Coordinates of C-alpha atoms in Angstrom, one line a residue:
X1 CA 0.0 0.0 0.0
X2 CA 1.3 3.2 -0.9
X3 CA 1.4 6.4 1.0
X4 CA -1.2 8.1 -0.3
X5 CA -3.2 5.0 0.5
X6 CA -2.4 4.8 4.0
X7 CA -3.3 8.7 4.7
X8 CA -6.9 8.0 1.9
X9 CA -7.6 5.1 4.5
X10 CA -7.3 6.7 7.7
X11 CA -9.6 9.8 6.5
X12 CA -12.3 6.9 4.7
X13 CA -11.9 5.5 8.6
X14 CA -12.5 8.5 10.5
X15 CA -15.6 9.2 8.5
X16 CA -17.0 6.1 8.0
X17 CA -15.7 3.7 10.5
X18 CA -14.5 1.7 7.7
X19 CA -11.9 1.3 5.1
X20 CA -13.1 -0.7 2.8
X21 CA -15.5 0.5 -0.2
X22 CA -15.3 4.4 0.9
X23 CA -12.0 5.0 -0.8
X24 CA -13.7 4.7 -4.4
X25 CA -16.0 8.0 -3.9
X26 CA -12.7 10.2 -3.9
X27 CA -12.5 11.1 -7.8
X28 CA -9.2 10.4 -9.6
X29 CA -9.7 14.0 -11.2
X30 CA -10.1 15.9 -7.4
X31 CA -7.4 13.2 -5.8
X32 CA -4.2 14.6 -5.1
X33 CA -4.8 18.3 -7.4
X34 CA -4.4 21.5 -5.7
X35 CA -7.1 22.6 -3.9
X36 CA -6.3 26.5 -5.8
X37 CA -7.1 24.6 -9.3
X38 CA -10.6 24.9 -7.6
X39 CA -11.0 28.3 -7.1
X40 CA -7.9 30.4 -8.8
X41 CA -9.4 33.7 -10.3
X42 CA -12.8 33.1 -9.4
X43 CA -13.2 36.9 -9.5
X44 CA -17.1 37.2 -10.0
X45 CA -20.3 35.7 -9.0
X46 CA -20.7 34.0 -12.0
X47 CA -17.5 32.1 -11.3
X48 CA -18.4 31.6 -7.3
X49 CA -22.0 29.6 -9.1
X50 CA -19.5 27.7 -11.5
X51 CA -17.7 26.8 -8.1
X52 CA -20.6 26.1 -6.4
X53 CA -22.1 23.4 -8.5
X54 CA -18.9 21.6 -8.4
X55 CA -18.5 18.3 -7.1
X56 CA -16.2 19.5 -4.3
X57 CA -15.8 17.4 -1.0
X58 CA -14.2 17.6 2.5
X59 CA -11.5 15.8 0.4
X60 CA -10.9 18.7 -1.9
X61 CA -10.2 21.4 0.7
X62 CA -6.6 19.4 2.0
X63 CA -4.9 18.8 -1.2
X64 CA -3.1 22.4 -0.7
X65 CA -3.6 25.9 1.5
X66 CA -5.8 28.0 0.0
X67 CA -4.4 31.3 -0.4
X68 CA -6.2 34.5 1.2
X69 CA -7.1 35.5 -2.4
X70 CA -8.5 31.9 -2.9
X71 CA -10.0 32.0 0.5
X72 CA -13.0 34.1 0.4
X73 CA -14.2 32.6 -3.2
X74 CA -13.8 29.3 -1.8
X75 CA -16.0 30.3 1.2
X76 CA -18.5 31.9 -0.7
X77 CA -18.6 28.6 -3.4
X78 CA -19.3 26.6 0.1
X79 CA -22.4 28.6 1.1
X80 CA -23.7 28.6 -2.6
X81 CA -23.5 24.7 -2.2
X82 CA -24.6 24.0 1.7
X83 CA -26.7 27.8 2.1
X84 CA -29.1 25.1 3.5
X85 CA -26.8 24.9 6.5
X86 CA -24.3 27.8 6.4
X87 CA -23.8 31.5 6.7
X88 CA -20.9 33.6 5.8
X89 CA -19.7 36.6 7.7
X90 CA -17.0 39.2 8.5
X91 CA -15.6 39.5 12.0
X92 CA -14.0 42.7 10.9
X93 CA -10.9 43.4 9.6
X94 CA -7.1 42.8 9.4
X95 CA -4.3 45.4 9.8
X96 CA -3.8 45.0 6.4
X97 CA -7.6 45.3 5.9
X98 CA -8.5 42.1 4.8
X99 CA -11.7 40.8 5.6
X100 CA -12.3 38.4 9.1
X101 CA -14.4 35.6 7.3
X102 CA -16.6 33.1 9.3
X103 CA -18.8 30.2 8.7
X104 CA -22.2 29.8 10.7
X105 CA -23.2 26.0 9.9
X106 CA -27.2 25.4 11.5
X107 CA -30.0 23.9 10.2
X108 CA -31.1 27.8 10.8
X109 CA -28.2 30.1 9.9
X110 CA -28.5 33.6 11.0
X111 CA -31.5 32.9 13.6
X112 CA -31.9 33.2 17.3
X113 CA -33.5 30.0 18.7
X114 CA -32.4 28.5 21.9
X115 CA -29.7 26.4 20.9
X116 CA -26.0 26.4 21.6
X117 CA -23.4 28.1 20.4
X118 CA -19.8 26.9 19.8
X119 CA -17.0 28.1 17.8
X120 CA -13.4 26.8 16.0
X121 CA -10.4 29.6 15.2
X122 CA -7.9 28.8 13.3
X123 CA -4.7 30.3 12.4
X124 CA -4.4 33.0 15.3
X125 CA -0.3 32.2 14.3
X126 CA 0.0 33.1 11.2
X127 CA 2.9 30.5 10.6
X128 CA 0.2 28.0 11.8
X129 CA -1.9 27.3 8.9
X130 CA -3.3 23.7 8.9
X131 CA -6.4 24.9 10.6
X132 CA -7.4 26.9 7.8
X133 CA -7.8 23.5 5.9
X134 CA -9.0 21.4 8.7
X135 CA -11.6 23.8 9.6
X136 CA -12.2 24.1 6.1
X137 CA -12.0 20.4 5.7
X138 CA -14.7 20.2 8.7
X139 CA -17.6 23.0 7.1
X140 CA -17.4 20.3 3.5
X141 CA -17.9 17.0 6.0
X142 CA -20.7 17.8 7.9
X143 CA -22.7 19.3 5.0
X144 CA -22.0 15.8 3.4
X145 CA -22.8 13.7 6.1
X146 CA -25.2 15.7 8.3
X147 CA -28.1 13.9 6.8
X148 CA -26.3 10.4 7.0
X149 CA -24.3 10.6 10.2
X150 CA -26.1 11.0 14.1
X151 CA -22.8 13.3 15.5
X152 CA -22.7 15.5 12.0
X153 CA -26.8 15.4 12.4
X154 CA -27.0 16.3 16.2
X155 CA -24.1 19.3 15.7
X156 CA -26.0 20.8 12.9
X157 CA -29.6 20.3 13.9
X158 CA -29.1 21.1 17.8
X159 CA -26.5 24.0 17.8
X160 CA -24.6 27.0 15.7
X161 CA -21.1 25.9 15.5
X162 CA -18.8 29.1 13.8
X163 CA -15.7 28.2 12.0
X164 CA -13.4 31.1 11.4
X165 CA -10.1 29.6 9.4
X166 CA -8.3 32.5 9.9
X167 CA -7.8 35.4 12.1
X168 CA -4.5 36.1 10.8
X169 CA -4.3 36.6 7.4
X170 CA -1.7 39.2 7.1
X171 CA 1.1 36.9 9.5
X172 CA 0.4 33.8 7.2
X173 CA 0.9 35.9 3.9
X174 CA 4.8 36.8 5.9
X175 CA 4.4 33.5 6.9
X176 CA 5.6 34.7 10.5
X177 CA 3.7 33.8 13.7
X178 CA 3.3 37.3 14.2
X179 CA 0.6 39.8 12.6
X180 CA 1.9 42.3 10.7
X181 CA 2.8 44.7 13.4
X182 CA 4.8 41.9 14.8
X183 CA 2.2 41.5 17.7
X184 CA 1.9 37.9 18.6
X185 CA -2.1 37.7 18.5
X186 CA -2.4 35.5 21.6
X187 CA -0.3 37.7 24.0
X188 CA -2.5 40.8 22.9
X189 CA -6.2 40.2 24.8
X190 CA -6.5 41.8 28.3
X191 CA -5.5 39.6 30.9
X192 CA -7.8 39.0 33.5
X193 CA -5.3 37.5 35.8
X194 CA -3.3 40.8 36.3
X195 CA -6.0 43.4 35.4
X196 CA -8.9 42.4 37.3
X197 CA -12.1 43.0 36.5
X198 CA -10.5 45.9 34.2
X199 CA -8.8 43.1 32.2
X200 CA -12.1 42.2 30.6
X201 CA -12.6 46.1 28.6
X202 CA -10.1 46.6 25.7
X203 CA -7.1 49.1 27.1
X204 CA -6.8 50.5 23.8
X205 CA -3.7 48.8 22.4
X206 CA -5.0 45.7 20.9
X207 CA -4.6 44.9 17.3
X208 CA -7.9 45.2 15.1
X209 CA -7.8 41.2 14.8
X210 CA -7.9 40.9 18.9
X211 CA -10.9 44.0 18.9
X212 CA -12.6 41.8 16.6
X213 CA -12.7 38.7 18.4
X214 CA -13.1 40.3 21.4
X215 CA -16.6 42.6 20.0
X216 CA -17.6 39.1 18.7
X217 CA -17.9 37.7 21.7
X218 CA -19.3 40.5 23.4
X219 CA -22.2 39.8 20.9
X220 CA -22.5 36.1 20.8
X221 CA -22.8 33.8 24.0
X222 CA -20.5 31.0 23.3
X223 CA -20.2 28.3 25.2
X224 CA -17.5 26.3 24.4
X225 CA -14.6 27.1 21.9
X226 CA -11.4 25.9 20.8
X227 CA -8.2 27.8 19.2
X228 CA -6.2 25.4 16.7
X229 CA -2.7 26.0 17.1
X230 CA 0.4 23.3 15.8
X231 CA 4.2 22.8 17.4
X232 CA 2.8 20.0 19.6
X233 CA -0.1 17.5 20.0
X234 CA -1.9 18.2 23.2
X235 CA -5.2 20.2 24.7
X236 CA -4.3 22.9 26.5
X237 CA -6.5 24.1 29.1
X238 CA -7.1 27.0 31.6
X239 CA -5.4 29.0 33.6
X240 CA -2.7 30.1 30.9
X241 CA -1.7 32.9 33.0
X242 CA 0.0 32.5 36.8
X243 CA -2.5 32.8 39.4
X244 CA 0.5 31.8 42.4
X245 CA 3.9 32.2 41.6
X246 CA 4.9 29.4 44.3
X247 CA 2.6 26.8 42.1
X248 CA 3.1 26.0 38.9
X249 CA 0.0 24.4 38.0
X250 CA -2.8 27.4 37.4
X251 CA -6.2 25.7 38.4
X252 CA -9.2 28.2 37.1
X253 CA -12.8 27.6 39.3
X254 CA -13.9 25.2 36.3
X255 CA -10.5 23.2 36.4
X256 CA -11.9 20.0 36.9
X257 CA -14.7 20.4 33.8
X258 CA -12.0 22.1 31.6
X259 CA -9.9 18.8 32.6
X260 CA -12.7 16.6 31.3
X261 CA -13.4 18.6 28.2
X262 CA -9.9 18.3 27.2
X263 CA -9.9 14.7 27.5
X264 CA -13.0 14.5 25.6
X265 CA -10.6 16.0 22.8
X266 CA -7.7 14.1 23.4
X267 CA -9.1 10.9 23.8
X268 CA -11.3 11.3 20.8
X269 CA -8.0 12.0 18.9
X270 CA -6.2 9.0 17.6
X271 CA -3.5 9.3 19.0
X272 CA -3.3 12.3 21.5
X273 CA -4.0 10.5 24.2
X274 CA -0.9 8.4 24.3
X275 CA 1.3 11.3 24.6
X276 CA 4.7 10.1 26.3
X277 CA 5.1 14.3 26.9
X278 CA 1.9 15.1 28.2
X279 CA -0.1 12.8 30.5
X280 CA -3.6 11.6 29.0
X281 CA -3.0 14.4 25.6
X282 CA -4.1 17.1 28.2
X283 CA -2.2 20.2 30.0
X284 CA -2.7 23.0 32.0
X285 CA -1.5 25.9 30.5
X286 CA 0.4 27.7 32.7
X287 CA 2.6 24.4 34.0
X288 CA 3.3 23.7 30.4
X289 CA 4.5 27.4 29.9
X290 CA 2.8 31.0 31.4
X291 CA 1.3 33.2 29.1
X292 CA -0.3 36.5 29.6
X293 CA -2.8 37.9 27.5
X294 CA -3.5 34.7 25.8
X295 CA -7.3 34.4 24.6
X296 CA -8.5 31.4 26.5
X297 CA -8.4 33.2 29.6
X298 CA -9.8 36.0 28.3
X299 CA -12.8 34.2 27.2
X300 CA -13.4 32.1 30.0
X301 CA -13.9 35.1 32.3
X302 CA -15.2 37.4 30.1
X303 CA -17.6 35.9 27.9
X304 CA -18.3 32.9 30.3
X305 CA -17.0 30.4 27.7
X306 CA -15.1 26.7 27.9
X307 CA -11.8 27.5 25.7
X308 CA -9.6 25.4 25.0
X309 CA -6.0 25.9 22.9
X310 CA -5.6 22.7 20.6
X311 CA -2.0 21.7 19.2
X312 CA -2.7 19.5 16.0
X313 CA 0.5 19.1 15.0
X314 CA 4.1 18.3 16.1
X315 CA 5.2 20.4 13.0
X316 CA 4.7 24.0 12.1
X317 CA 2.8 24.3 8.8
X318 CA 3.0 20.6 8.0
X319 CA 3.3 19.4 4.1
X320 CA 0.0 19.7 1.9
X321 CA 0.6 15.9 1.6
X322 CA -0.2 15.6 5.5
X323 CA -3.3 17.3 5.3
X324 CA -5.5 14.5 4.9
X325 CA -3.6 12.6 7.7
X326 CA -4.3 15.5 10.0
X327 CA -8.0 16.0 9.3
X328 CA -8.6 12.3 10.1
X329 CA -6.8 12.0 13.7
X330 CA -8.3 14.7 14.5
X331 CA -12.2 14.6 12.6
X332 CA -13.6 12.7 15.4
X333 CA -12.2 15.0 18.3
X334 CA -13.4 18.2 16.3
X335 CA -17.0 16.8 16.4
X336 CA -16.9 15.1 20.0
X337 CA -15.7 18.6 21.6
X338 CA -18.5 20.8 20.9
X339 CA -21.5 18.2 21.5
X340 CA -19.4 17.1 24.6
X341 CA -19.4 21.0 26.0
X342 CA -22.9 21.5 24.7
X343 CA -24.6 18.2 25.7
X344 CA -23.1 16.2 28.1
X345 CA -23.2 18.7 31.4
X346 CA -26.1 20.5 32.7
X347 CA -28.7 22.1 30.3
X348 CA -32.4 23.7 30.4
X349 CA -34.0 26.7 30.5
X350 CA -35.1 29.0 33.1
X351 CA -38.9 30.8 33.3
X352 CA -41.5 31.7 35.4
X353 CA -45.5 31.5 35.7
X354 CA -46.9 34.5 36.4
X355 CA -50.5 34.9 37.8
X356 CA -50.3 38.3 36.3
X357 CA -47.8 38.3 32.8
X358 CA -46.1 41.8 31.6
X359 CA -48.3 43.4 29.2
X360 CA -45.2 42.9 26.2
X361 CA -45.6 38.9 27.0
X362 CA -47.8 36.7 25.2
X363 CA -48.1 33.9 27.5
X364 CA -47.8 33.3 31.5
X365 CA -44.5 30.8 30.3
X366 CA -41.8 34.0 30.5
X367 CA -37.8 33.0 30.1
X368 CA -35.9 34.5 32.3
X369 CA -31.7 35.2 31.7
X370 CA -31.3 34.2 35.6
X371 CA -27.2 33.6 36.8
X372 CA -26.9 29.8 37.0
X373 CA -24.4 29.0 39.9
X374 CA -22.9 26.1 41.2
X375 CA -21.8 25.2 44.8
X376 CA -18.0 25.5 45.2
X377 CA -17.5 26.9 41.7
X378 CA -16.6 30.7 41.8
X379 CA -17.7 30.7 38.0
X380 CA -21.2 31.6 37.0
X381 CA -22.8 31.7 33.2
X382 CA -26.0 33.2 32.0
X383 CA -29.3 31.8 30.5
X384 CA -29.8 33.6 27.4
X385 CA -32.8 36.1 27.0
X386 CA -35.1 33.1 25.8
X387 CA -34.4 31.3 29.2
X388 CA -32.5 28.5 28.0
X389 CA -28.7 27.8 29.3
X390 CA -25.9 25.0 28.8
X391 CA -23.6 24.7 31.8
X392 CA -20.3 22.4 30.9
X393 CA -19.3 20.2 34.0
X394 CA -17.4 17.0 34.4
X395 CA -19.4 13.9 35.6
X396 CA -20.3 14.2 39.6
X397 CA -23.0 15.7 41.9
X398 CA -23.4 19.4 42.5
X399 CA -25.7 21.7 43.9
X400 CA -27.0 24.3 41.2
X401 CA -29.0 27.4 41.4
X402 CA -30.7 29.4 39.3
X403 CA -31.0 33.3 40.4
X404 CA -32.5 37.1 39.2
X405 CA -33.1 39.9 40.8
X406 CA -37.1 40.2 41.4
X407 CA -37.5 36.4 41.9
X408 CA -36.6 33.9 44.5
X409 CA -33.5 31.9 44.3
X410 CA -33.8 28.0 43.5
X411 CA -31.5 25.1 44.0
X412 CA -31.3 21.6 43.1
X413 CA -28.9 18.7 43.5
X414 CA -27.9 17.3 39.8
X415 CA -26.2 14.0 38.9
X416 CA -24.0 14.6 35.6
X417 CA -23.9 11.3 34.6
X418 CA -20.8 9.5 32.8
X419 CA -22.2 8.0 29.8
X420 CA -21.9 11.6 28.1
X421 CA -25.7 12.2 27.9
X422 CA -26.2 14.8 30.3
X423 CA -28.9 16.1 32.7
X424 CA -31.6 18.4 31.0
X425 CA -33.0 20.4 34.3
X426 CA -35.5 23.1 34.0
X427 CA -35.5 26.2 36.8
X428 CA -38.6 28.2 37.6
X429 CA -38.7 30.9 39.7
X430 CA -41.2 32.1 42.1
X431 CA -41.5 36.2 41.4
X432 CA -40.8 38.3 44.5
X433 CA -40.9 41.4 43.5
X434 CA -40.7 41.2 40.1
X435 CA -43.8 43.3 39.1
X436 CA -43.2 46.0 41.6
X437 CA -43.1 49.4 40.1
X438 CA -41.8 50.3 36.8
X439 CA -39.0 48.2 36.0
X440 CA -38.7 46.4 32.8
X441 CA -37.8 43.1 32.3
X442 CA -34.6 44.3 30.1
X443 CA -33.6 47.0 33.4
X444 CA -33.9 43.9 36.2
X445 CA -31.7 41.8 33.6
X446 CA -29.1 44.5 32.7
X447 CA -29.0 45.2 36.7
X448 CA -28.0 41.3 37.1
X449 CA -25.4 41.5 34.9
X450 CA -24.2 44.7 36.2
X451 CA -24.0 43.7 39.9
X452 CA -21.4 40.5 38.8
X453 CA -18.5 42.9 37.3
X454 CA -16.3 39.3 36.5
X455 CA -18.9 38.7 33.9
X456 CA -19.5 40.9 30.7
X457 CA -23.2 40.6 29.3
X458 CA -23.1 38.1 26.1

């Protein structure tokens, strides 16, 4: 068997479970041709159609990098293809202006509904490129299989996942890790580690591609994310920063569940787990080196998300030929993190029924974006403003409580169980005071948020 069998098997495995019969539905004439043969000088929309009713395939996207010229035809081919399932946006912009492009992939793109959301960045190090393919590589397999197989179906139907492949275009045109200021993009967020809670404004020296990220996420509750970085092959979790200078390891309140969701990834991984360098595929950040200013710190405190910092690969911008190899180790990782954050925790909504409803409802049944708190966590999240909330834990017993100003506080003991399926628990809260005089339900929510300054409103 020759090489290019070997690495066409193991991707035919990670999709189908199999390597037998698969291998036959990669086309000789896509098999091993540049992936820029697909979409150099597609320069109008009449060209983005001719793309679009191609036959292209997750296989396509890791023959070769795509350029940043080739990128955004390619991404807007994709959308013409799968706009059943995927939205394109811009984050905002580069140094160099060049545009922040994202993929939303739902079975309701661009709508609010009461589902999860969970996000993929690649390329943050602009000498770090195989996440531009493999998130690329990802978008092309779930819109073929998300009809065919139950994680593709239960990712697509039951959240928003985001894909951005890069947030550095300008570094990876130098191909240098830094951007083109020669800021390294994952020193430059506030850190809340030495700031405090002024660590989670901007201080007015970050670089456009930080400000971007970081408005993002002031927008858009996330609740689980995951940078893709290469140089090693581990997940790297929480505290990146030193929170004791006597201690090396840097344990954040959620260091147990961010333990657990890295394993998820590592284990899912083929061969992550059995890291020789790192115990279980897994690390803390700051004992495998400190950091300040790094983003998955950032995010967990500011915007209440589970971030995690993913090496993929021993080698820095790894060979086009490895591409496939690297999409399948790490395919079935990239689909068991986000359903793992979303799913396999805590998760419900939170409302109340009123006797007497606001006049701007139109039922008794009213959400309410209450704090959700957990005993002996010093970490809180927030139901959205239709009531519904996913809190990540590891497998164990806790005492949880829902809580808003206006209505009485409520607790219950919850059993996450181990087999990954989760608890579904709904909270409803008896109104105190919650019709008294002329506060709004928008004013009593703001207020909430307000009175827990760790926490920016998402």
């Amino acid at each position: 068997m020759t090489r290019q069998q070997i690495v066409l098997a193991m991707l035919m495995i990670a999709v189908t479970g199999s390597a037998s019969g698969s291998i036959a539905s990669i086309k000789p004439d896509l098999q091993g041709s540049p992936a820029s043969h697909y979409t150099r000088g597609l320069q109008n929309t009449k060209d983005y159609r001719q793309l679009a009713g191609s036959n292209f395939t997750h296989q396509s996207v890791l023959t070769s990098y795509l350029s940043n010229d080739e990128l955004e035809p390619y991404m807007r081919g994709y959308v013409d293809r799968c706009g059943h399932m995927a939205r394109m946006f811009s984050l905002g912009k580069s140094k160099e202006n060049r545009e922040l492009w994202a993929l939303e992939l739902s079975n309701n793109p661009g709508a609010t509904e009461a589902k999860p959301n969970t996000r993929y960045v690649g390329n943050m190090h602009g000498d770090e490129p195989a996440s531009r393919q493999l998130l690329l590589g990802l978008a092309e397999w779930l819109c073929q299989y998300h009809t065919t197989d139950s994680r593709a179906a239960e990712i697509v139907n039951g959240m928003h996942l985001y894909l951005v492949p890069t947030v550095n275009p300008d570094g990876f045109d130098l191909r240098q890790r830094h951007n083109v200021e020669d800021v390294d993009l994952n020193r430059d967020f506030p850190d809340p580690l030495l700031l405090g809670t002024t660590g989670l404004q901007p201080t007015g020296i970050e670089q456009p591609e930080t400000l971007a990220l970081m408005q993002w996420m002031s927008e858009t509750h996330f609740v689980a994310s995951a940078s893709l970085h290469e140089g090693a092959v581990v997940a790297n979790y929480p505290w990146d920063g030193m929170t004791d200078p006597n201690n090396t390891y840097s344990a954040s309140p959620d260091d147990a569940t961010f333990r657990h969701l890295a394993s998820v990834y590592a284990n899912a991984h083929t061969h992550m787990h059995d890291s020789i360098e790192f115990a279980g595929g897994i690390t803390n950040g700051a004992q495998w080196y400190p950091i300040s200013g790094g983003m998955q710190d950032w995010a967990y405190v500011s915007g209440q998300c589970m971030e995690l910092t993913v090496e993929v690969s021993q080698d820095k911008w790894p060979a086009a030929d490895l591409l496939p190899g690297l999409f399948a180790t790490n395919l079935p990782a990239l689909l068991a993190f986000p359903l793992a954050a979303a799913f396999s925790g805590l998760r419900g909504d939170v409302h109340q029924l009123l006797p007497t409803a606001p006049e701007n409802a139109t039922d008794n049944d009213i959400p309410l974006p209450a704090i959700i708190m957990v005993e002996g966590i010093d970490h809180v999240i927030h139901a959205s403003a239709l009531g519904n909330y996913y809190r990540p834990l590891a497998p164990g017993s806790y005492n949880v409580s829902a809580a808003l100003q206006g209505y009485a506080t409520v607790s219950a003991e919850i059993k996450v169980p181990m087999d990954g399926s989760g608890v579904v628990y709904d909270f409803a809260l008896p109104c105190t005071t919650c019709n008294r005089g002329s506060t709004s339900w928008g004013t009593m929510y703001d207020e909430e948020v307000a009175s827990d300054s760790f926490v920016l409103q998402c």
